[in-house]
Short mmCIF file of C-alpha atoms in Angstrom, two decimals:
data_model
loop_
_atom_site.label_atom_id
_atom_site.label_comp_id
_atom_site.label_asym_id
_atom_site.label_seq_id
_atom_site.Cartn_x
_atom_site.Cartn_y
_atom_site.Cartn_z
CA UNK A 1 -48.31 110.79 -23.42
CA UNK A 2 -44.58 110.64 -24.71
CA UNK A 3 -43.02 108.72 -26.57
CA UNK A 4 -40.76 107.54 -24.00
CA UNK A 5 -43.92 106.43 -21.73
CA UNK A 6 -45.11 104.61 -24.65
CA UNK A 7 -42.26 102.51 -25.41
CA UNK A 8 -42.08 101.73 -21.31
CA UNK A 9 -45.93 101.03 -21.86
CA UNK A 10 -45.25 98.20 -24.96
CA UNK A 11 -42.36 97.15 -23.03
CA UNK A 12 -43.85 96.15 -19.82
CA UNK A 13 -46.97 94.51 -21.89
CA UNK A 14 -44.44 92.67 -23.53
CA UNK A 15 -43.00 91.31 -20.61
CA UNK A 16 -46.04 90.78 -19.14
CA UNK A 17 -47.15 87.83 -21.88
CA UNK A 18 -43.34 86.50 -21.69
CA UNK A 19 -42.78 88.15 -25.59
CA UNK A 20 -39.03 88.81 -25.51
CA UNK A 21 -37.72 92.30 -25.04
CA UNK A 22 -35.17 94.95 -24.99
CA UNK A 23 -34.10 98.11 -23.15
CA UNK A 24 -35.54 101.39 -24.48
CA UNK A 25 -33.64 103.66 -25.50
CA UNK A 26 -34.15 107.80 -25.14
CA UNK A 27 -32.82 109.92 -27.65
CA UNK A 28 -33.58 113.60 -26.72
CA UNK A 29 -34.13 116.90 -28.69
CA UNK A 30 -30.98 118.59 -30.01
CA UNK A 31 -32.97 121.51 -32.35
CA UNK A 32 -28.61 122.73 -32.90
CA UNK A 33 -28.56 118.98 -35.04
CA UNK A 34 -31.99 119.27 -36.36
CA UNK A 35 -33.49 116.64 -34.03
CA UNK A 36 -36.81 118.98 -32.72
CA UNK A 37 -38.05 116.93 -30.22
CA UNK A 38 -37.77 113.59 -27.57
CA UNK A 39 -38.07 109.97 -29.03
CA UNK A 40 -37.53 106.19 -27.56
CA UNK A 41 -36.66 103.47 -29.66
CA UNK A 42 -37.14 99.76 -28.75
CA UNK A 43 -37.43 96.34 -30.07
CA UNK A 44 -40.91 95.28 -31.06
CA UNK A 45 -40.93 91.46 -32.34
CA UNK A 46 -37.50 91.83 -33.30
CA UNK A 47 -38.03 95.57 -35.07
CA UNK A 48 -36.54 98.50 -34.35
CA UNK A 49 -39.66 100.58 -33.77
CA UNK A 50 -39.16 104.21 -33.06
CA UNK A 51 -41.72 106.26 -30.49
CA UNK A 52 -42.87 109.27 -30.75
CA UNK A 53 -45.51 111.54 -29.57
CA UNK A 54 -48.46 113.58 -31.97
CA UNK A 55 -47.21 117.10 -31.84
CA UNK A 56 -47.50 120.44 -33.78
CA UNK A 57 -45.16 122.83 -34.68
CA UNK A 58 -45.12 127.04 -34.99
CA UNK A 59 -42.14 128.71 -36.29
CA UNK A 60 -40.71 132.12 -35.36
CA UNK A 61 -39.83 134.28 -38.80
CA UNK A 62 -36.39 133.70 -38.44
CA UNK A 63 -35.91 130.29 -37.80
CA UNK A 64 -36.34 126.62 -38.46
CA UNK A 65 -36.55 125.59 -35.22
CA UNK A 66 -40.09 125.04 -34.32
CA UNK A 67 -42.04 125.60 -30.84
CA UNK A 68 -43.32 122.01 -30.37
CA UNK A 69 -46.69 121.05 -28.06
CA UNK A 70 -48.86 118.23 -27.98
CA UNK A 71 -51.03 117.78 -31.05
CA UNK A 72 -53.61 116.16 -32.78
CA UNK A 73 -53.62 113.90 -35.19
CA UNK A 74 -54.68 116.25 -38.11
CA UNK A 75 -52.07 118.51 -36.74
CA UNK A 76 -49.36 116.12 -36.52
CA UNK A 77 -50.20 114.85 -40.45
CA UNK A 78 -50.60 118.61 -41.93
CA UNK A 79 -46.81 119.81 -40.05
CA UNK A 80 -45.20 117.03 -42.15
CA UNK A 81 -43.41 117.88 -45.17
CA UNK A 82 -45.32 115.69 -47.96
CA UNK A 83 -48.78 114.11 -48.07
CA UNK A 84 -47.04 110.79 -48.61
CA UNK A 85 -44.96 111.25 -45.65
CA UNK A 86 -48.35 112.01 -43.20
CA UNK A 87 -49.93 108.45 -43.83
CA UNK A 88 -51.10 106.74 -40.26
CA UNK A 89 -51.44 103.08 -39.57
CA UNK A 90 -54.28 102.31 -37.13
CA UNK A 91 -53.16 99.68 -34.72
CA UNK A 92 -56.75 98.95 -33.54
CA UNK A 93 -58.84 99.25 -36.92
CA UNK A 94 -55.71 98.12 -39.26
CA UNK A 95 -56.45 101.02 -41.37
CA UNK A 96 -54.59 103.55 -42.85
CA UNK A 97 -55.87 106.92 -41.84
CA UNK A 98 -54.97 110.05 -44.36
CA UNK A 99 -55.31 112.54 -42.32
CA UNK A 100 -54.81 115.44 -45.30
CA UNK A 101 -56.79 114.09 -47.43
CA UNK A 102 -54.58 113.78 -50.62
CA UNK A 103 -51.80 111.32 -49.00
CA UNK A 104 -53.33 108.09 -50.46
CA UNK A 105 -54.36 109.47 -53.51
CA UNK A 106 -50.86 111.20 -54.41
CA UNK A 107 -49.01 107.74 -53.48
CA UNK A 108 -51.51 105.85 -55.97
CA UNK A 109 -50.96 108.73 -58.41
CA UNK A 110 -46.77 109.05 -57.79
CA UNK A 111 -47.44 113.12 -56.95
CA UNK A 112 -45.46 115.06 -54.22
CA UNK A 113 -46.63 118.00 -52.85
CA UNK A 114 -47.05 119.56 -49.11
CA UNK A 115 -49.75 119.26 -46.72
CA UNK A 116 -50.50 122.84 -46.26
CA UNK A 117 -49.89 126.03 -48.15
CA UNK A 118 -46.31 125.03 -49.57
CA UNK A 119 -44.21 128.90 -49.71
CA UNK A 120 -45.64 128.90 -46.06
CA UNK A 121 -44.44 124.97 -45.24
CA UNK A 122 -40.89 125.99 -47.10
CA UNK A 123 -40.58 129.45 -45.11
CA UNK A 124 -41.05 127.54 -41.98
CA UNK A 125 -38.65 124.94 -42.64
CA UNK A 126 -36.26 124.98 -45.92
CA UNK A 127 -35.34 121.94 -45.42
CA UNK A 128 -38.14 120.59 -46.57
CA UNK A 129 -37.32 121.49 -50.37
CA UNK A 130 -34.64 119.53 -50.43
CA UNK A 131 -36.87 116.51 -49.04
CA UNK A 132 -39.05 117.34 -51.51
CA UNK A 133 -36.60 116.73 -54.04
CA UNK A 134 -35.00 113.37 -52.79
CA UNK A 135 -39.28 111.88 -52.45
CA UNK A 136 -39.45 112.55 -55.81
CA UNK A 137 -36.32 111.27 -57.20
CA UNK A 138 -36.16 108.38 -54.65
CA UNK A 139 -39.46 107.49 -56.25
CA UNK A 140 -39.33 109.08 -59.71
CA UNK A 141 -42.35 110.94 -58.66
CA UNK A 142 -43.57 114.48 -60.06
CA UNK A 143 -43.74 117.67 -58.14
CA UNK A 144 -47.04 118.96 -57.87
CA UNK A 145 -47.58 122.10 -59.91
CA UNK A 146 -48.05 124.83 -56.39
CA UNK A 147 -45.40 122.97 -54.76
CA UNK A 148 -43.00 123.28 -57.64
CA UNK A 149 -43.90 127.06 -58.22
CA UNK A 150 -43.17 127.52 -54.24
CA UNK A 151 -39.66 126.33 -54.66
CA UNK A 152 -38.33 128.27 -57.55
CA UNK A 153 -39.60 131.76 -55.59
CA UNK A 154 -36.67 133.34 -54.76
CA UNK A 155 -37.13 133.85 -51.40
CA UNK A 156 -37.60 130.37 -50.37
CA UNK A 157 -34.29 129.87 -51.77
CA UNK A 158 -33.06 132.70 -49.97
CA UNK A 159 -34.18 131.35 -46.51
CA UNK A 160 -32.77 127.46 -47.40
CA UNK A 161 -29.61 129.75 -48.08
CA UNK A 162 -30.20 131.61 -44.86
CA UNK A 163 -31.78 129.09 -42.27
CA UNK A 164 -30.23 125.72 -42.97
CA UNK A 165 -26.51 124.06 -41.49
CA UNK A 166 -24.21 122.57 -44.42
CA UNK A 167 -24.37 119.60 -42.48
CA UNK A 168 -28.42 118.88 -43.08
CA UNK A 169 -27.63 119.71 -46.70
CA UNK A 170 -25.21 117.07 -47.02
CA UNK A 171 -27.43 114.44 -45.42
CA UNK A 172 -29.47 114.88 -48.20
CA UNK A 173 -26.91 115.12 -51.07
CA UNK A 174 -25.83 111.90 -49.47
CA UNK A 175 -28.98 110.48 -49.37
CA UNK A 176 -29.60 111.35 -53.17
CA UNK A 177 -26.52 110.25 -54.37
CA UNK A 178 -27.05 106.87 -52.67
CA UNK A 179 -30.26 106.83 -54.00
CA UNK A 180 -31.66 104.56 -56.96
CA UNK A 181 -31.92 107.97 -59.54
CA UNK A 182 -28.98 110.18 -58.80
CA UNK A 183 -29.81 111.19 -62.20
CA UNK A 184 -33.04 112.50 -61.53
CA UNK A 185 -31.96 114.25 -57.77
CA UNK A 186 -29.37 116.45 -59.74
CA UNK A 187 -31.55 117.21 -62.94
CA UNK A 188 -34.40 118.48 -60.08
CA UNK A 189 -31.68 120.58 -58.55
CA UNK A 190 -30.77 121.83 -61.76
CA UNK A 191 -34.11 122.40 -62.85
CA UNK A 192 -35.21 124.69 -59.73
CA UNK A 193 -32.30 126.62 -59.89
CA UNK A 194 -31.04 125.04 -56.94
CA UNK A 195 -27.55 123.84 -57.56
CA UNK A 196 -25.41 126.80 -55.90
CA UNK A 197 -27.34 126.69 -53.15
CA UNK A 198 -27.22 123.53 -52.43
CA UNK A 199 -22.91 122.58 -53.96
CA UNK A 200 -21.70 126.02 -51.97
CA UNK A 201 -18.49 127.04 -53.43
CA UNK A 202 -15.67 129.12 -51.79
CA UNK A 203 -15.73 133.00 -52.49
CA UNK A 204 -14.97 133.60 -55.91
CA UNK A 205 -12.23 136.25 -54.38
CA UNK A 206 -10.61 133.33 -53.22
CA UNK A 207 -10.15 131.54 -57.10
CA UNK A 208 -6.83 131.72 -57.54
CA UNK A 209 -8.23 130.38 -61.24
CA UNK A 210 -11.43 132.16 -63.01
CA UNK A 211 -12.71 128.33 -64.46
CA UNK A 212 -15.80 128.32 -65.80
CA UNK A 213 -18.56 126.09 -63.83
CA UNK A 214 -21.32 124.68 -66.14
CA UNK A 215 -23.48 123.50 -63.78
CA UNK A 216 -25.12 121.40 -66.44
CA UNK A 217 -22.53 119.11 -66.77
CA UNK A 218 -23.11 117.58 -63.17
CA UNK A 219 -26.45 115.77 -64.61
CA UNK A 220 -24.29 114.95 -67.76
CA UNK A 221 -21.27 113.29 -66.04
CA UNK A 222 -24.27 111.94 -63.69
CA UNK A 223 -25.18 110.32 -66.26
CA UNK A 224 -22.22 108.84 -67.80
CA UNK A 225 -20.90 107.41 -64.51
CA UNK A 226 -23.85 105.30 -64.25
CA UNK A 227 -23.52 104.08 -67.83
CA UNK A 228 -20.21 103.10 -67.07
CA UNK A 229 -21.10 101.01 -63.83
CA UNK A 230 -23.39 99.35 -65.90
CA UNK A 231 -20.84 98.37 -68.65
CA UNK A 232 -20.57 94.85 -68.00
CA UNK A 233 -17.68 93.93 -70.22
CA UNK A 234 -15.18 97.17 -68.82
CA UNK A 235 -16.27 95.34 -65.24
CA UNK A 236 -15.03 91.95 -66.19
CA UNK A 237 -11.32 92.95 -66.56
CA UNK A 238 -11.54 94.70 -63.21
CA UNK A 239 -9.13 92.64 -60.60
CA UNK A 240 -12.03 90.68 -58.26
CA UNK A 241 -10.36 92.35 -55.28
CA UNK A 242 -11.02 95.92 -56.84
CA UNK A 243 -14.78 95.21 -57.50
CA UNK A 244 -16.88 98.63 -57.29
CA UNK A 245 -18.42 98.49 -53.74
CA UNK A 246 -21.44 100.79 -52.90
CA UNK A 247 -19.05 103.08 -51.12
CA UNK A 248 -17.47 103.41 -54.60
CA UNK A 249 -20.27 103.88 -56.10
CA UNK A 250 -21.64 107.02 -53.50
CA UNK A 251 -17.82 108.54 -54.43
CA UNK A 252 -18.75 108.09 -57.52
CA UNK A 253 -21.52 110.07 -57.67
CA UNK A 254 -20.75 113.23 -55.47
CA UNK A 255 -17.45 113.30 -57.71
CA UNK A 256 -19.96 113.83 -60.76
CA UNK A 257 -22.16 115.96 -59.02
CA UNK A 258 -19.03 118.50 -58.16
CA UNK A 259 -17.46 118.05 -61.86
CA UNK A 260 -18.50 121.52 -62.50
CA UNK A 261 -15.67 122.57 -60.57
CA UNK A 262 -13.17 120.10 -61.74
CA UNK A 263 -10.49 122.79 -62.95
CA UNK A 264 -10.76 125.44 -60.11
CA UNK A 265 -8.53 126.29 -57.65
CA UNK A 266 -9.02 128.45 -54.66
CA UNK A 267 -6.84 129.29 -51.69
CA UNK A 268 -7.48 127.25 -48.20
CA UNK A 269 -5.58 128.29 -45.36
CA UNK A 270 -2.62 129.77 -47.15
CA UNK A 271 -2.68 126.67 -49.56
CA UNK A 272 -4.15 125.67 -52.78
CA UNK A 273 -7.13 123.88 -52.83
CA UNK A 274 -9.70 121.72 -55.28
CA UNK A 275 -12.55 123.96 -55.12
CA UNK A 276 -14.40 120.33 -55.71
CA UNK A 277 -12.63 119.47 -52.26
CA UNK A 278 -13.59 122.79 -50.44
CA UNK A 279 -17.47 122.08 -51.66
CA UNK A 280 -17.71 118.79 -50.32
CA UNK A 281 -15.62 119.09 -46.98
CA UNK A 282 -16.96 122.84 -46.30
CA UNK A 283 -20.38 123.45 -48.57
CA UNK A 284 -21.74 119.86 -47.74
CA UNK A 285 -20.01 119.05 -44.70
CA UNK A 286 -18.76 115.79 -45.82
CA UNK A 287 -15.96 113.67 -44.42
CA UNK A 288 -12.63 114.60 -45.34
CA UNK A 289 -11.87 111.24 -47.03
CA UNK A 290 -14.80 112.01 -49.16
CA UNK A 291 -13.89 115.36 -50.15
CA UNK A 292 -9.83 113.80 -50.69
CA UNK A 293 -11.61 110.89 -52.87
CA UNK A 294 -13.26 113.41 -55.13
CA UNK A 295 -10.39 115.73 -55.46
CA UNK A 296 -8.31 112.52 -56.45
CA UNK A 297 -10.95 111.05 -58.82
CA UNK A 298 -10.60 114.57 -60.45
CA UNK A 299 -6.86 114.79 -60.69
CA UNK A 300 -6.82 111.97 -62.06
CA UNK A 301 -8.92 111.80 -65.07
CA UNK A 302 -6.27 113.35 -67.39
CA UNK A 303 -3.17 111.32 -66.07
CA UNK A 304 -5.67 108.13 -67.00
CA UNK A 305 -6.87 109.02 -69.74
CA UNK A 306 -3.75 109.71 -71.54
CA UNK A 307 -2.19 106.75 -70.34
CA UNK A 308 -5.53 104.73 -71.62
CA UNK A 309 -4.52 106.35 -75.16
CA UNK A 310 -0.92 105.00 -75.01
CA UNK A 311 -2.36 101.52 -74.40
CA UNK A 312 -4.62 101.79 -77.09
CA UNK A 313 -1.35 102.52 -78.93
CA UNK A 314 0.53 99.97 -78.16
CA UNK A 315 2.88 98.42 -75.56
CA UNK A 316 3.24 100.49 -72.63
CA UNK A 317 6.64 101.12 -70.27
CA UNK A 318 5.89 99.28 -67.26
CA UNK A 319 7.59 101.77 -64.44
CA UNK A 320 5.19 104.30 -66.44
CA UNK A 321 2.28 102.26 -66.04
CA UNK A 322 2.80 101.21 -62.08
CA UNK A 323 4.13 104.66 -61.24
CA UNK A 324 0.60 106.13 -61.91
CA UNK A 325 -1.38 103.21 -60.14
CA UNK A 326 1.12 103.67 -57.17
CA UNK A 327 0.24 107.66 -57.73
CA UNK A 328 -3.60 106.76 -57.60
CA UNK A 329 -3.62 103.97 -54.73
CA UNK A 330 -6.60 101.73 -53.94
CA UNK A 331 -8.69 103.70 -55.86
CA UNK A 332 -7.20 103.34 -59.28
CA UNK A 333 -10.25 100.72 -60.36
CA UNK A 334 -12.53 103.65 -59.75
CA UNK A 335 -10.78 106.38 -61.11
CA UNK A 336 -10.87 104.47 -63.85
CA UNK A 337 -14.22 103.88 -64.36
CA UNK A 338 -14.89 107.83 -63.64
CA UNK A 339 -11.80 108.67 -66.78
CA UNK A 340 -14.09 106.47 -69.06
CA UNK A 341 -17.60 108.72 -67.95
CA UNK A 342 -15.61 111.84 -68.19
CA UNK A 343 -14.71 110.74 -71.71
CA UNK A 344 -18.28 109.48 -72.59
CA UNK A 345 -19.50 113.16 -71.64
CA UNK A 346 -17.01 114.86 -73.59
CA UNK A 347 -18.67 112.78 -76.96
CA UNK A 348 -16.94 109.71 -76.92
CA UNK A 349 -18.96 106.68 -77.63
CA UNK A 350 -20.09 104.33 -75.23
CA UNK A 351 -18.20 101.44 -77.47
CA UNK A 352 -14.99 103.40 -77.82
CA UNK A 353 -14.79 104.62 -73.80
CA UNK A 354 -15.19 101.10 -73.31
CA UNK A 355 -12.57 100.14 -75.78
CA UNK A 356 -9.95 102.59 -74.48
CA UNK A 357 -10.41 102.10 -70.60
CA UNK A 358 -10.58 98.37 -70.99
CA UNK A 359 -6.70 98.53 -72.57
CA UNK A 360 -5.52 100.15 -69.73
CA UNK A 361 -6.91 98.00 -67.37
CA UNK A 362 -6.16 94.92 -69.45
CA UNK A 363 -2.36 96.58 -69.42
CA UNK A 364 -2.50 96.91 -66.18
CA UNK A 365 -3.09 93.09 -64.93
CA UNK A 366 -1.10 91.87 -67.73
CA UNK A 367 1.79 93.97 -66.22
CA UNK A 368 0.76 92.50 -63.07
CA UNK A 369 1.02 96.07 -61.84
CA UNK A 370 -3.04 95.60 -59.89
CA UNK A 371 -0.97 96.20 -56.03
CA UNK A 372 1.90 98.64 -57.82
CA UNK A 373 0.94 100.58 -54.86
CA UNK A 374 1.47 98.16 -52.03
CA UNK A 375 5.25 97.52 -53.69
CA UNK A 376 8.10 98.33 -51.16
CA UNK A 377 11.58 99.15 -51.83
CA UNK A 378 14.04 96.43 -52.27
CA UNK A 379 16.42 98.99 -50.26
CA UNK A 380 15.60 101.22 -47.51
CA UNK A 381 16.43 104.56 -47.41
CA UNK A 382 19.16 103.95 -44.22
CA UNK A 383 21.22 101.81 -47.14
CA UNK A 384 20.35 103.87 -49.49
CA UNK A 385 22.25 106.75 -47.51
CA UNK A 386 24.96 104.27 -46.55
CA UNK A 387 25.81 103.82 -50.18
CA UNK A 388 25.77 107.18 -51.27
CA UNK A 389 27.52 108.73 -48.11
CA UNK A 390 24.63 110.98 -47.48
CA UNK A 391 22.30 111.60 -44.06
CA UNK A 392 18.44 110.35 -43.99
CA UNK A 393 16.35 112.61 -44.35
CA UNK A 394 13.47 114.58 -46.78
CA UNK A 395 16.45 114.55 -49.44
CA UNK A 396 16.70 111.21 -49.65
CA UNK A 397 12.95 111.10 -51.19
CA UNK A 398 14.21 111.54 -55.49
CA UNK A 399 16.75 108.40 -54.67
CA UNK A 400 13.83 106.30 -53.64
CA UNK A 401 11.67 107.46 -56.30
CA UNK A 402 14.19 106.45 -58.75
CA UNK A 403 14.68 103.24 -56.98
CA UNK A 404 11.07 102.96 -57.43
CA UNK A 405 11.16 103.46 -61.18
CA UNK A 406 13.91 101.02 -61.26
CA UNK A 407 11.87 98.04 -59.36
CA UNK A 408 9.06 98.67 -61.46
CA UNK A 409 10.99 98.61 -64.96
CA UNK A 410 12.88 95.58 -63.68
CA UNK A 411 10.25 93.29 -61.73
CA UNK A 412 12.75 90.35 -61.50
CA UNK A 413 15.20 92.50 -60.28
CA UNK A 414 16.92 91.63 -57.22
CA UNK A 415 18.62 93.75 -54.14
CA UNK A 416 22.24 93.39 -55.19
CA UNK A 417 21.18 94.46 -58.41
CA UNK A 418 19.53 97.27 -57.30
CA UNK A 419 22.36 98.22 -55.26
CA UNK A 420 24.61 98.07 -58.25
CA UNK A 421 21.79 100.42 -60.48
CA UNK A 422 22.22 103.01 -57.19
CA UNK A 423 25.94 102.81 -57.14
CA UNK A 424 26.06 103.01 -61.26
CA UNK A 425 23.98 105.57 -62.08
CA UNK A 426 22.83 107.32 -58.85
CA UNK A 427 26.00 107.57 -56.75
CA UNK A 428 27.80 109.55 -60.16
CA UNK A 429 25.16 112.19 -59.97
CA UNK A 430 25.16 113.18 -56.50
CA UNK A 431 26.38 116.42 -55.24
CA UNK A 432 29.41 116.35 -53.69
#
């Protein structure tokens, strides 16, 4: 019986017994998206439940898309990725059934292993390598020795590189980044020599600078990022509207994972682009917004670090501080946390990093610049053009930049005072 048919039977039973039901959703198979068989979904007693039939799988040598047939419970359990994911609950006997003979013991002992021969399991579907890493890091479990040996074999790494779509790799990395132990996840990726395979960069031939890539830095920066996220004294200074969210945490971890590429630049569509951005966008197939955010955090590190050092030394001109906040935009707080993490990675103590970047946040707040990126020009482009006797267009932007700089330096300045500044300071220097 298919999962869809079973879901319909369950729904009919609930209707017969006056139990609230919902419609049955049918999800067709889509092998190109790693959806290998049809499933059904409906609510049972208010809980969303997936229905799928027991199956067996066979693989062609050059594909991770299996041939699927109806199977026995034993066959279904053995085709799973790891033993702790192969446990069944018998609704009739109300007992957990362990058809691999190892799942319950592995669950008790905290072990991740494949139900069958590890190398063959991984060669059939190399995505299981990343799933082993994800579950081991998620629960803090040990990877069983034979499973670990198979993951280290070059033939398995080659199959992972050849068979698995970048979208599927990205899904696994995203789940690791969102998990409770992102440091352990990147540590395992490095341990098994999978960093270059997972975080695939564009060909070195496209790189405009021959930057060194120290993969080990990914683990260090990730650990430092988590430390900064736990620093209550730093976060107590953050404006409430910019508190770090779960989405921000995810971006911070992704930025940490690809930090080894922070100094690298490559040609992309006839333009220069951050290699870290290309790794996230093309190597992991994550949303463009994620890639842009990661690249922005990397680019802002030296600027925020330098400004934080100035804030520690004494008062900083308000317009300098404001321009940095405008360039960083709404992500300025997240970028500050990341800059502190990189400083910690570079050898600064936790106490010094917290003190340095707390001074920066404090200076921003005292200058009332938290929302500087939202500030509008008090004299618009059309009025500026009229005052200067020139046309509006892209050429007016440098003038508008100077006006914004004046506004930041004169927070109480009026529109008339700004117009006087334009006539007295900008107009005489305009080309005839």
